[in-house]
Amino acid sequence: MEKFVIFSLLVCIISNGFCEELNQTAAPWRIHTLFSVECQDYFDWQTVGLVHSYKKAKQPGPITRLLSCTYEEKKKYKGMNLAPTFEVPSMSRHPKTKDWYPAINKPAGIVHWLKYSKDAQNVDWVVILDADQIIRGPIVPWELGAEKGKPVAAYYGYLVGCDNLLAQLHTKHPELCDKVGGLLAMHIDDLKALAPKWLSKTEEVREDRAHWSTNLTGDIYGKGWISEMYGYSFGAAEVGLRHKISDDLMIYPGYVPRAGVEPILFHYGLPFTVGNWSFSKLDHHEDAIVYDCNRLFPEPPYPREVQVLEAEPNKRRGLFLSIECINTLNEGLVIHHASRGCSKPNWSKYLSFLKSKTFANLTQPRYLTHGNPQIEKAEVQQYAFDNPGKPYPKIHTVFSTECTTYFDWQTVGFMHSFRLSGQPGDVTRLLSCTDEDLKQYAGHDLAPTHNVPSMSRHPLTGDWYPAINKPAAVLHWLNHAKIDAEYVVILDADMIMRGPITPWEFNAARGHPVSTPYDYLIGCHNELAKLHTSHPDACDKVGGVIIMHIDDLRKFALLWLHKTEEVRADKAHYSKNITGDIYESGWISEMYGYSFGAAELNLRHVINDKILIYPGYVPEPGVNYRVFHYGLQFTVGNWSFDKANWRNFDMVNTCWAKFPDPPNASTLDSTDTNIISRDQLSIECGRTLNEALRLHHIRRNCLDPARKAPQTKQEIIKEVTYSRRIGKIDERRDVVTDDSPPQDTKTGESTHPNITDPMFSSFRFWIVVLWAFSVMGFLIIVSMVLSGRKGEGSRGKGSHHRNKRRASYSAFPDTTGRHDKHPHNNASDILL
């Protein structure tokens, strides 16, 4: 075998370019690719996509589908010919505990394959994938750096249980727990040692219901659904496997790829969008598209259309990757339908595109060779992880919130943008709550969370100052969490990330944090700094975004808290001319606490004004700002947004609640390019918040808004007013609050969540019906009166006219203006 490898290397050196062909035709070791599915239509279309991409990418070695079916399912199953298959017993319903947990079939299937499959005895390396993936290029373990005892895996940062009590409970070696999954490439000997532990640890974590909470597991549903993932990590820790972790090999469509990185695997486990088009695998859970001749998933935009959707190169590349994923799935379906004997489909532009040379060129296999920039970056990053202080260190992002619905919708927006930004490393929400608030709190699943005691009401002084929770929470997190990052990025909840914020790009270093300018902190240059720091000359007017080395943060955090308390207590110096606080209430004491604490340690900031922008501010031309900070009201034409107006609204738990939609950028009529750029950024911020809420409501399984009925009378207040002068009904529907409803100050329009009320429409219908019956009743009475008059005898002409006039007065209201001419309006008033 060694001679073969040496020969291969010599050929590569002598004949440049032959290595790529060699990878396609022969491999020095035997590889086998595995994926696990069940007997369902849902997994059948995923199988078609994965197997098609396996062939298209020229993945070395055979592929096997581990098919978990019950006896009853097997009798009805139609998809046995979809892939090379090894049948395994279904453990969806656990044979002992009766727990329903289909994900356990993955480790159970691998254990069964290792024990009973002949293929398992004739293989050196195994690649384990999920069915909902698309391969873009060969996944060759030794080319990715895998070694015996050191598998290669993709990074799953949300597995926070590796760093807390969960790991301590379920493995003897919590320090070896790696947050990995999705793509696994390991030696067969390692898999044989790991598989039984993988299964038993999955069962163990699944049964540990007391520790299913989101803050311990990172599972947004808190239902133990990712027990199998922890089973893998804890099992690997038990047998001493140390993973070579790569965050570059796999990407979720919809995420922004890192510059210079070409992922070789798509994982379409989350919804993703391109313009007005979107795809979610959950929408096709019962979809028999595999057996429905010539039916494909909805076609995405074409490459030329995507080209004009996004100007930023990496984001645009992310859109191209998204359409490549769904187009490869559809291409697989086209080929599968033809193989089943389906009739030739009618010509369409989309089918023509899928069969074109253009698409073939766009989706050629991505080969990883030793000269590939991606490998060089991966090697540099792995080296940096093993050698603190080198380029590309580990990063951890944190943001501080409280147990209120106001911070919940901000959290949803922040987390959505974090996922799209390409930000490396983990993210943690620092959640400050009282014990009572925590018991009633419903937002545990919104983000990976570290709970901290609330200091909103100071335990010693009784002062009410929620902003102090930020430094207090950071200090608590540093003292109670296991943190393996070299740099910490500290942001605020009311921010939207637009791109990665890294220490290497913005030149952070030990002793030199990076931050953004807060010029209104004038206290750095007057008596306030002289009173509160021994180094007023080192006071920097900064805040908003902070990138700080972990060693600096550990020294600094306690000072940040103490200086905040100190400035907050100095009420004699709250005035605007000293602090810059327009409210003169000490509200920005925490900001001064940061600047004065940093000055005490002589931390000198790298101040960068190209990281953060407030929506509504005019951007500097050519700057790619990484963060929106929507702390201030901003407007575009007659539309405006002010976060303070939404302080008392439960946007997260009210299905389909959203903010007023910003205008379309195409409607902007200004000829001033600065104004257009400003408004485009404001629109982007508003749309990102609404898209985050929409995806959140989908994850919460909200009903289709077109068919949704109100849940309780308390959730919606209906005010119906009748305008006599105008003669129409005006309805206003507001979410319950003690405050008056927020109004757009320019348009006067309600800025409440858009919630429909079919009950009110029905009520209005019955008002119209009752009104109609009133009019008909009135006409019948008039008719009866007139008929009675015809039966009376004839009288003198004068007398006849006098009596007729009296009858008119008795039958109709006074017409002098003292009464309404139309009595049915008064009836409507009574009904309303």
Coordinates of N, CA and C in Angstrom, one line a residue, residues 34-214:
L34 N -22.1 5.9 4.0 CA -23.3 5.4 4.7 C -24.3 6.6 4.9
F35 N -25.6 6.3 4.8 CA -26.6 7.3 5.3 C -27.8 6.5 5.7
S36 N -28.5 7.0 6.7 CA -29.6 6.3 7.4 C -31.0 7.0 7.0
V37 N -32.0 6.1 6.7 CA -33.3 6.6 6.4 C -34.4 5.7 6.9
E38 N -35.6 6.0 6.7 CA -36.8 5.2 7.1 C -37.6 5.0 5.9
C39 N -38.6 4.1 6.0 CA -39.5 3.8 4.9 C -40.6 4.8 4.7
Q40 N -40.2 6.0 4.3 CA -41.2 7.1 4.1 C -40.9 7.8 2.8
D41 N -42.0 8.4 2.2 CA -41.8 9.3 1.0 C -40.8 10.4 1.3
Y42 N -40.9 10.9 2.5 CA -40.0 12.0 3.0 C -38.5 11.7 2.7
F43 N -38.1 10.5 3.1 CA -36.7 10.1 3.0 C -36.5 9.6 1.5
D44 N -37.5 9.2 0.8 CA -37.2 8.7 -0.6 C -36.8 9.8 -1.5
W45 N -37.4 11.0 -1.4 CA -36.9 12.1 -2.3 C -35.5 12.6 -1.9
Q46 N -35.2 12.5 -0.6 CA -33.9 12.9 -0.1 C -32.9 11.9 -0.6
T47 N -33.3 10.6 -0.6 CA -32.4 9.5 -1.1 C -32.0 9.8 -2.6
V48 N -33.0 10.1 -3.4 CA -32.8 10.3 -4.8 C -31.8 11.5 -5.0
G49 N -32.0 12.5 -4.2 CA -31.1 13.7 -4.3 C -29.6 13.3 -3.9
L50 N -29.5 12.6 -2.8 CA -28.2 12.3 -2.2 C -27.4 11.3 -3.2
V51 N -28.1 10.3 -3.6 CA -27.5 9.3 -4.4 C -27.1 9.9 -5.8
H52 N -27.9 10.8 -6.3 CA -27.6 11.5 -7.6 C -26.4 12.3 -7.4
S53 N -26.3 13.1 -6.3 CA -25.1 13.9 -6.1 C -23.9 13.1 -5.8
Y54 N -24.0 11.9 -5.2 CA -22.9 11.0 -5.0 C -22.3 10.6 -6.3
K55 N -23.1 10.3 -7.3 CA -22.6 9.9 -8.6 C -22.0 11.2 -9.3
K56 N -22.7 12.3 -9.2 CA -22.3 13.5 -9.9 C -20.9 14.0 -9.4
A57 N -20.7 13.8 -8.0 CA -19.5 14.3 -7.4 C -18.4 13.3 -7.5
K58 N -18.6 12.1 -8.1 CA -17.6 11.1 -8.2 C -17.0 10.7 -6.9
Q59 N -17.9 10.5 -5.9 CA -17.4 10.1 -4.6 C -16.8 8.7 -4.7
P60 N -15.6 8.5 -4.2 CA -15.0 7.1 -4.3 C -15.7 6.1 -3.4
G61 N -15.6 4.8 -3.9 CA -16.2 3.7 -3.1 C -17.7 3.6 -3.2
P62 N -18.2 2.5 -2.6 CA -19.7 2.3 -2.7 C -20.4 3.2 -1.7
I63 N -21.7 3.3 -1.9 CA -22.6 4.0 -1.0 C -23.7 3.0 -0.6
T64 N -24.1 3.0 0.7 CA -25.2 2.2 1.2 C -26.2 3.0 2.0
R65 N -27.4 2.7 1.7 CA -28.5 3.3 2.5 C -28.9 2.3 3.6
L66 N -28.9 2.7 4.8 CA -29.3 1.9 6.0 C -30.8 2.2 6.2
L67 N -31.6 1.2 5.8 CA -33.1 1.4 5.7 C -33.7 0.8 6.9
S68 N -34.3 1.6 7.8 CA -35.0 1.2 9.0 C -36.5 1.1 8.7
C69 N -37.1 -0.1 8.8 CA -38.5 -0.3 8.5 C -39.1 -1.3 9.5
T70 N -40.3 -1.1 9.9 CA -41.0 -2.1 10.6 C -41.5 -3.1 9.6
Y71 N -42.0 -4.3 10.1 CA -42.5 -5.3 9.2 C -43.7 -4.8 8.4
E72 N -44.6 -4.0 9.1 CA -45.8 -3.5 8.4 C -45.4 -2.4 7.4
E73 N -44.4 -1.6 7.7 CA -44.0 -0.5 6.8 C -43.3 -1.2 5.5
K74 N -42.6 -2.2 5.8 CA -41.9 -2.9 4.7 C -42.9 -3.5 3.6
K75 N -44.0 -4.0 4.1 CA -45.0 -4.6 3.2 C -45.5 -3.6 2.2
K76 N -45.6 -2.3 2.6 CA -46.2 -1.3 1.8 C -45.2 -0.5 1.0
Y77 N -43.9 -0.7 1.3 CA -42.9 0.2 0.9 C -42.6 0.0 -0.6
K78 N -42.4 1.1 -1.4 CA -42.3 1.1 -2.8 C -40.8 1.4 -3.3
G79 N -40.0 1.8 -2.4 CA -38.7 2.4 -2.8 C -37.5 1.6 -2.6
M80 N -37.6 0.3 -2.7 CA -36.4 -0.6 -2.4 C -35.3 -0.4 -3.5
N81 N -35.7 0.1 -4.7 CA -34.7 0.2 -5.7 C -34.1 1.6 -5.8
L82 N -34.3 2.4 -4.9 CA -33.8 3.8 -5.0 C -32.3 3.9 -4.7
A83 N -31.7 3.0 -4.0 CA -30.3 3.0 -3.7 C -29.8 1.7 -3.2
P84 N -28.5 1.4 -3.3 CA -28.0 0.2 -2.7 C -28.3 0.2 -1.2
T85 N -29.0 -0.9 -0.7 CA -29.7 -0.8 0.6 C -29.3 -2.0 1.5
F86 N -29.1 -1.6 2.7 CA -28.9 -2.7 3.8 C -30.0 -2.5 4.8
E87 N -30.9 -3.4 4.9 CA -32.0 -3.3 5.8 C -31.6 -3.5 7.3
V88 N -32.1 -2.7 8.1 CA -31.8 -2.8 9.6 C -33.1 -2.7 10.3
P89 N -33.2 -3.3 11.5 CA -34.5 -3.3 12.3 C -34.8 -1.9 12.7
S90 N -36.1 -1.5 12.7 CA -36.5 -0.2 13.1 C -36.5 -0.1 14.6
M91 N -35.9 1.0 15.1 CA -35.9 1.3 16.6 C -36.7 2.6 16.8
S92 N -37.5 3.0 15.8 CA -38.2 4.3 16.0 C -39.0 4.2 17.3
R93 N -39.7 3.1 17.6 CA -40.3 2.8 18.8 C -39.4 1.9 19.6
H94 N -38.8 2.4 20.7 CA -37.7 1.7 21.4 C -38.3 0.4 21.9
P95 N -37.6 -0.8 21.7 CA -38.2 -2.1 22.0 C -38.4 -2.2 23.5
K96 N -37.6 -1.5 24.4 CA -37.7 -1.6 25.8 C -38.5 -0.5 26.4
T97 N -38.2 0.7 26.1 CA -38.8 1.9 26.8 C -40.1 2.3 26.1
K98 N -40.3 1.9 24.8 CA -41.4 2.3 24.0 C -41.4 3.8 23.6
D99 N -40.3 4.4 23.9 CA -40.1 5.8 23.5 C -40.1 5.9 22.0
W100 N -40.8 6.9 21.5 CA -40.8 7.2 20.0 C -39.7 8.2 19.7
Y101 N -38.6 7.7 19.1 CA -37.5 8.6 18.7 C -36.8 8.0 17.5
P102 N -37.3 8.4 16.3 CA -36.7 7.8 15.0 C -35.2 8.1 14.8
A103 N -34.7 9.2 15.4 CA -33.3 9.5 15.2 C -32.4 8.5 15.7
I104 N -32.8 7.6 16.6 CA -31.9 6.6 17.2 C -31.6 5.5 16.1
N105 N -32.4 5.5 15.0 CA -32.1 4.5 14.0 C -30.7 4.7 13.3
K106 N -30.2 5.9 13.4 CA -28.8 6.2 12.8 C -27.8 5.4 13.5
P107 N -27.5 5.5 14.8 CA -26.5 4.7 15.5 C -26.9 3.2 15.5
A108 N -28.2 2.9 15.7 CA -28.6 1.5 15.7 C -28.4 0.9 14.4
G109 N -28.6 1.6 13.3 CA -28.4 1.0 11.9 C -26.9 0.8 11.7
I110 N -26.0 1.7 12.2 CA -24.6 1.5 12.0 C -24.1 0.3 12.8
V111 N -24.6 0.2 14.0 CA -24.2 -1.0 14.8 C -24.6 -2.3 14.1
H112 N -25.8 -2.3 13.5 CA -26.3 -3.5 12.8 C -25.4 -3.8 11.5
W113 N -25.1 -2.7 10.8 CA -24.3 -2.8 9.6 C -22.9 -3.4 9.9
L114 N -22.3 -2.9 11.0 CA -20.9 -3.3 11.4 C -21.0 -4.8 11.8
K115 N -22.1 -5.3 12.3 CA -22.2 -6.7 12.8 C -22.5 -7.6 11.7
Y116 N -23.3 -7.2 10.8 CA -23.9 -8.2 9.8 C -23.5 -8.0 8.4
S117 N -23.0 -6.8 8.0 CA -22.7 -6.6 6.6 C -21.3 -7.0 6.3
K118 N -21.1 -7.7 5.1 CA -19.8 -8.1 4.6 C -19.0 -6.9 4.2
D119 N -19.7 -5.9 3.8 CA -19.0 -4.7 3.4 C -18.2 -4.1 4.5
A120 N -18.7 -4.2 5.7 CA -18.0 -3.7 6.9 C -16.7 -4.4 7.2
Q121 N -16.5 -5.5 6.6 CA -15.2 -6.3 6.8 C -14.2 -6.0 5.7
N122 N -14.6 -5.2 4.7 CA -13.8 -4.9 3.5 C -13.7 -3.4 3.3
V123 N -13.4 -2.7 4.3 CA -13.3 -1.2 4.2 C -12.3 -0.6 5.2
D124 N -11.7 0.5 4.8 CA -10.7 1.1 5.7 C -11.3 2.4 6.3
W125 N -12.0 3.2 5.5 CA -12.5 4.4 5.9 C -14.0 4.5 5.7
V126 N -14.8 5.1 6.6 CA -16.2 5.3 6.4 C -16.6 6.8 6.4
V127 N -17.4 7.2 5.5 CA -18.0 8.5 5.5 C -19.5 8.4 5.8
I128 N -19.9 9.1 6.9 CA -21.3 9.0 7.3 C -22.0 10.4 7.1
L129 N -23.0 10.3 6.3 CA -23.8 11.5 5.9 C -25.2 11.4 6.4
D130 N -26.0 12.5 6.3 CA -27.4 12.5 6.5 C -28.1 12.5 5.1
A131 N -29.4 12.0 5.1 CA -30.1 11.9 3.8 C -30.3 13.3 3.2
D132 N -30.5 14.3 4.1 CA -30.9 15.7 3.5 C -29.6 16.5 3.2
Q133 N -28.7 15.8 2.4 CA -27.5 16.5 2.0 C -27.2 16.2 0.5
I134 N -26.5 17.2 0.0 CA -26.1 17.1 -1.4 C -24.5 17.2 -1.5
I135 N -23.9 16.1 -2.1 CA -22.4 16.1 -2.2 C -22.0 16.9 -3.4
R136 N -21.0 17.8 -3.2 CA -20.5 18.7 -4.3 C -19.2 18.2 -4.8
G137 N -18.5 17.4 -4.0 CA -17.1 17.0 -4.5 C -16.7 15.8 -3.6
P138 N -15.7 15.0 -4.0 CA -15.3 13.8 -3.3 C -15.0 14.1 -1.9
I139 N -15.5 13.3 -0.9 CA -15.2 13.4 0.5 C -14.2 12.3 0.8
V140 N -12.9 12.6 0.8 CA -11.8 11.6 0.9 C -11.2 11.9 2.3
P141 N -11.4 11.0 3.2 CA -11.0 11.2 4.6 C -9.5 11.6 4.8
W142 N -8.6 10.9 4.1 CA -7.2 11.3 4.3 C -6.8 12.6 3.7
E143 N -7.5 13.0 2.6 CA -7.3 14.3 2.0 C -7.8 15.4 3.0
L144 N -8.8 15.1 3.8 CA -9.3 16.1 4.7 C -8.5 16.1 6.0
G145 N -7.5 15.3 6.1 CA -6.7 15.2 7.3 C -7.1 14.2 8.4
A146 N -8.0 13.3 8.0 CA -8.4 12.3 9.0 C -7.3 11.3 9.3
E147 N -7.2 10.9 10.5 CA -6.2 9.9 10.9 C -6.9 8.9 11.8
K148 N -6.3 7.8 12.0 CA -6.8 6.8 13.0 C -6.8 7.5 14.4
G149 N -7.9 7.5 15.0 CA -8.1 8.2 16.3 C -8.4 9.6 16.2
K150 N -8.4 10.2 15.0 CA -8.7 11.6 14.8 C -9.6 11.7 13.6
P151 N -10.9 11.5 13.8 CA -11.9 11.7 12.7 C -12.0 13.1 12.3
V152 N -12.5 13.3 11.0 CA -12.8 14.7 10.6 C -14.3 14.8 10.7
A153 N -14.8 16.0 11.2 CA -16.2 16.2 11.3 C -16.5 17.7 11.1
A154 N -17.8 18.0 10.7 CA -18.3 19.3 10.6 C -18.6 19.9 12.0
Y155 N -18.6 21.2 12.1 CA -18.8 21.8 13.4 C -20.3 22.1 13.6
Y156 N -20.8 21.6 14.8 CA -22.2 21.9 15.3 C -22.1 22.7 16.5
G157 N -22.0 24.0 16.4 CA -21.8 24.9 17.5 C -22.9 25.0 18.5
Y158 N -24.1 24.6 18.1 CA -25.2 24.7 19.1 C -25.2 23.6 20.1
L159 N -24.3 22.6 20.0 CA -24.3 21.5 21.0 C -23.6 22.0 22.3
V160 N -24.3 22.9 23.0 CA -23.7 23.6 24.2 C -23.5 22.7 25.3
G161 N -24.2 21.5 25.3 CA -24.1 20.5 26.4 C -22.7 20.0 26.5
C162 N -21.8 20.1 25.5 CA -20.4 19.7 25.6 C -19.7 20.6 26.7
D163 N -20.2 21.8 26.9 CA -19.5 22.7 27.8 C -20.1 22.9 29.2
N164 N -21.1 22.1 29.5 CA -21.8 22.3 30.7 C -22.1 21.0 31.5
L165 N -23.1 21.1 32.4 CA -23.5 20.0 33.2 C -23.8 18.7 32.4
L166 N -24.3 18.8 31.2 CA -24.8 17.7 30.5 C -23.6 16.7 30.2
A167 N -22.5 17.3 29.8 CA -21.3 16.5 29.5 C -20.8 15.8 30.8
Q168 N -20.8 16.6 31.9 CA -20.3 16.0 33.1 C -21.2 14.8 33.6
L169 N -22.4 14.9 33.3 CA -23.3 13.8 33.7 C -23.2 12.5 32.8
H170 N -22.8 12.7 31.5 CA -22.9 11.6 30.6 C -21.6 11.1 30.0
T171 N -20.5 11.7 30.4 CA -19.2 11.1 30.0 C -18.2 11.3 31.0
K172 N -17.3 10.4 31.1 CA -16.2 10.5 32.1 C -15.1 11.5 31.6
H173 N -15.2 11.8 30.4 CA -14.2 12.7 29.8 C -14.8 13.9 29.2
P174 N -15.5 14.8 29.9 CA -16.2 16.0 29.3 C -15.2 16.9 28.6
E175 N -14.0 16.9 29.0 CA -13.0 17.7 28.3 C -12.7 17.3 26.9
L176 N -13.1 16.0 26.5 CA -12.9 15.5 25.2 C -14.2 15.7 24.3
C177 N -15.2 16.2 24.8 CA -16.5 16.3 24.1 C -16.3 17.4 23.0
D178 N -16.5 17.0 21.8 CA -16.5 17.9 20.6 C -17.9 18.1 20.1
K179 N -18.1 19.4 19.7 CA -19.4 19.8 19.1 C -19.4 19.6 17.6
V180 N -19.7 18.3 17.2 CA -19.6 18.0 15.8 C -20.8 17.2 15.3
G181 N -20.8 17.0 14.0 CA -21.9 16.2 13.4 C -22.0 16.6 11.9
G182 N -23.1 16.0 11.3 CA -23.4 16.4 9.9 C -22.5 15.6 8.9
L183 N -21.2 15.8 9.0 CA -20.3 15.0 8.1 C -19.3 14.4 9.0
L184 N -19.1 13.1 8.9 CA -18.2 12.3 9.7 C -17.4 11.4 8.8
A185 N -16.0 11.5 8.9 CA -15.1 10.7 8.1 C -14.1 10.1 9.1
M186 N -14.2 8.8 9.3 CA -13.4 8.1 10.3 C -12.9 6.7 9.9
H187 N -11.8 6.3 10.5 CA -11.3 4.9 10.3 C -12.3 3.9 10.8
I188 N -12.3 2.8 10.1 CA -13.3 1.7 10.4 C -13.0 1.2 11.9
D189 N -11.8 1.2 12.3 CA -11.5 0.7 13.7 C -12.1 1.6 14.7
D190 N -12.0 2.9 14.4 CA -12.6 3.9 15.3 C -14.1 3.8 15.4
L191 N -14.7 3.5 14.2 CA -16.2 3.4 14.1 C -16.6 2.1 14.9
K192 N -15.9 1.0 14.8 CA -16.2 -0.2 15.5 C -16.2 0.1 17.0
A193 N -15.2 0.9 17.5 CA -15.1 1.2 18.9 C -16.2 2.1 19.3
L194 N -16.6 3.1 18.5 CA -17.5 4.1 18.8 C -19.0 3.7 18.8
A195 N -19.4 2.9 17.7 CA -20.8 2.7 17.4 C -21.6 2.2 18.6
P196 N -21.2 1.2 19.4 CA -22.0 0.8 20.5 C -22.2 1.9 21.6
K197 N -21.1 2.7 21.8 CA -21.2 3.8 22.7 C -22.1 4.9 22.2
W198 N -22.1 5.1 20.9 CA -22.9 6.1 20.2 C -24.4 5.7 20.5
L199 N -24.7 4.4 20.4 CA -26.1 4.0 20.6 C -26.5 4.1 22.1
S200 N -25.6 3.6 23.0 CA -26.0 3.5 24.4 C -26.1 5.0 25.0
K201 N -25.2 5.9 24.5 CA -25.2 7.2 25.0 C -26.4 8.0 24.5
T202 N -26.9 7.6 23.3 CA -28.1 8.2 22.7 C -29.3 7.8 23.6
E203 N -29.4 6.5 24.0 CA -30.4 6.1 24.9 C -30.4 6.8 26.2
E204 N -29.2 6.9 26.7 CA -28.9 7.6 28.0 C -29.4 9.0 28.0
V205 N -29.0 9.8 27.0 CA -29.4 11.2 27.0 C -30.9 11.3 26.7
R206 N -31.4 10.4 25.9 CA -32.8 10.5 25.6 C -33.7 10.2 26.8
E207 N -33.2 9.4 27.7 CA -33.9 9.1 29.0 C -33.8 10.2 30.0
D208 N -32.8 11.0 29.8 CA -32.5 12.1 30.9 C -33.4 13.3 30.6
R209 N -34.7 13.1 30.8 CA -35.6 14.2 30.5 C -35.4 15.4 31.4
A210 N -34.8 15.2 32.6 CA -34.6 16.3 33.5 C -33.6 17.4 32.9
H211 N -32.9 17.0 31.9 CA -31.8 17.9 31.4 C -32.1 18.1 29.9
W212 N -33.3 18.2 29.5 CA -33.6 18.5 28.1 C -33.7 20.0 27.8
S213 N -33.7 20.8 28.8 CA -33.9 22.2 28.6 C -33.0 22.8 27.6
T214 N -33.4 23.9 26.9 CA -32.6 24.5 25.8 C -31.3 25.1 26.4

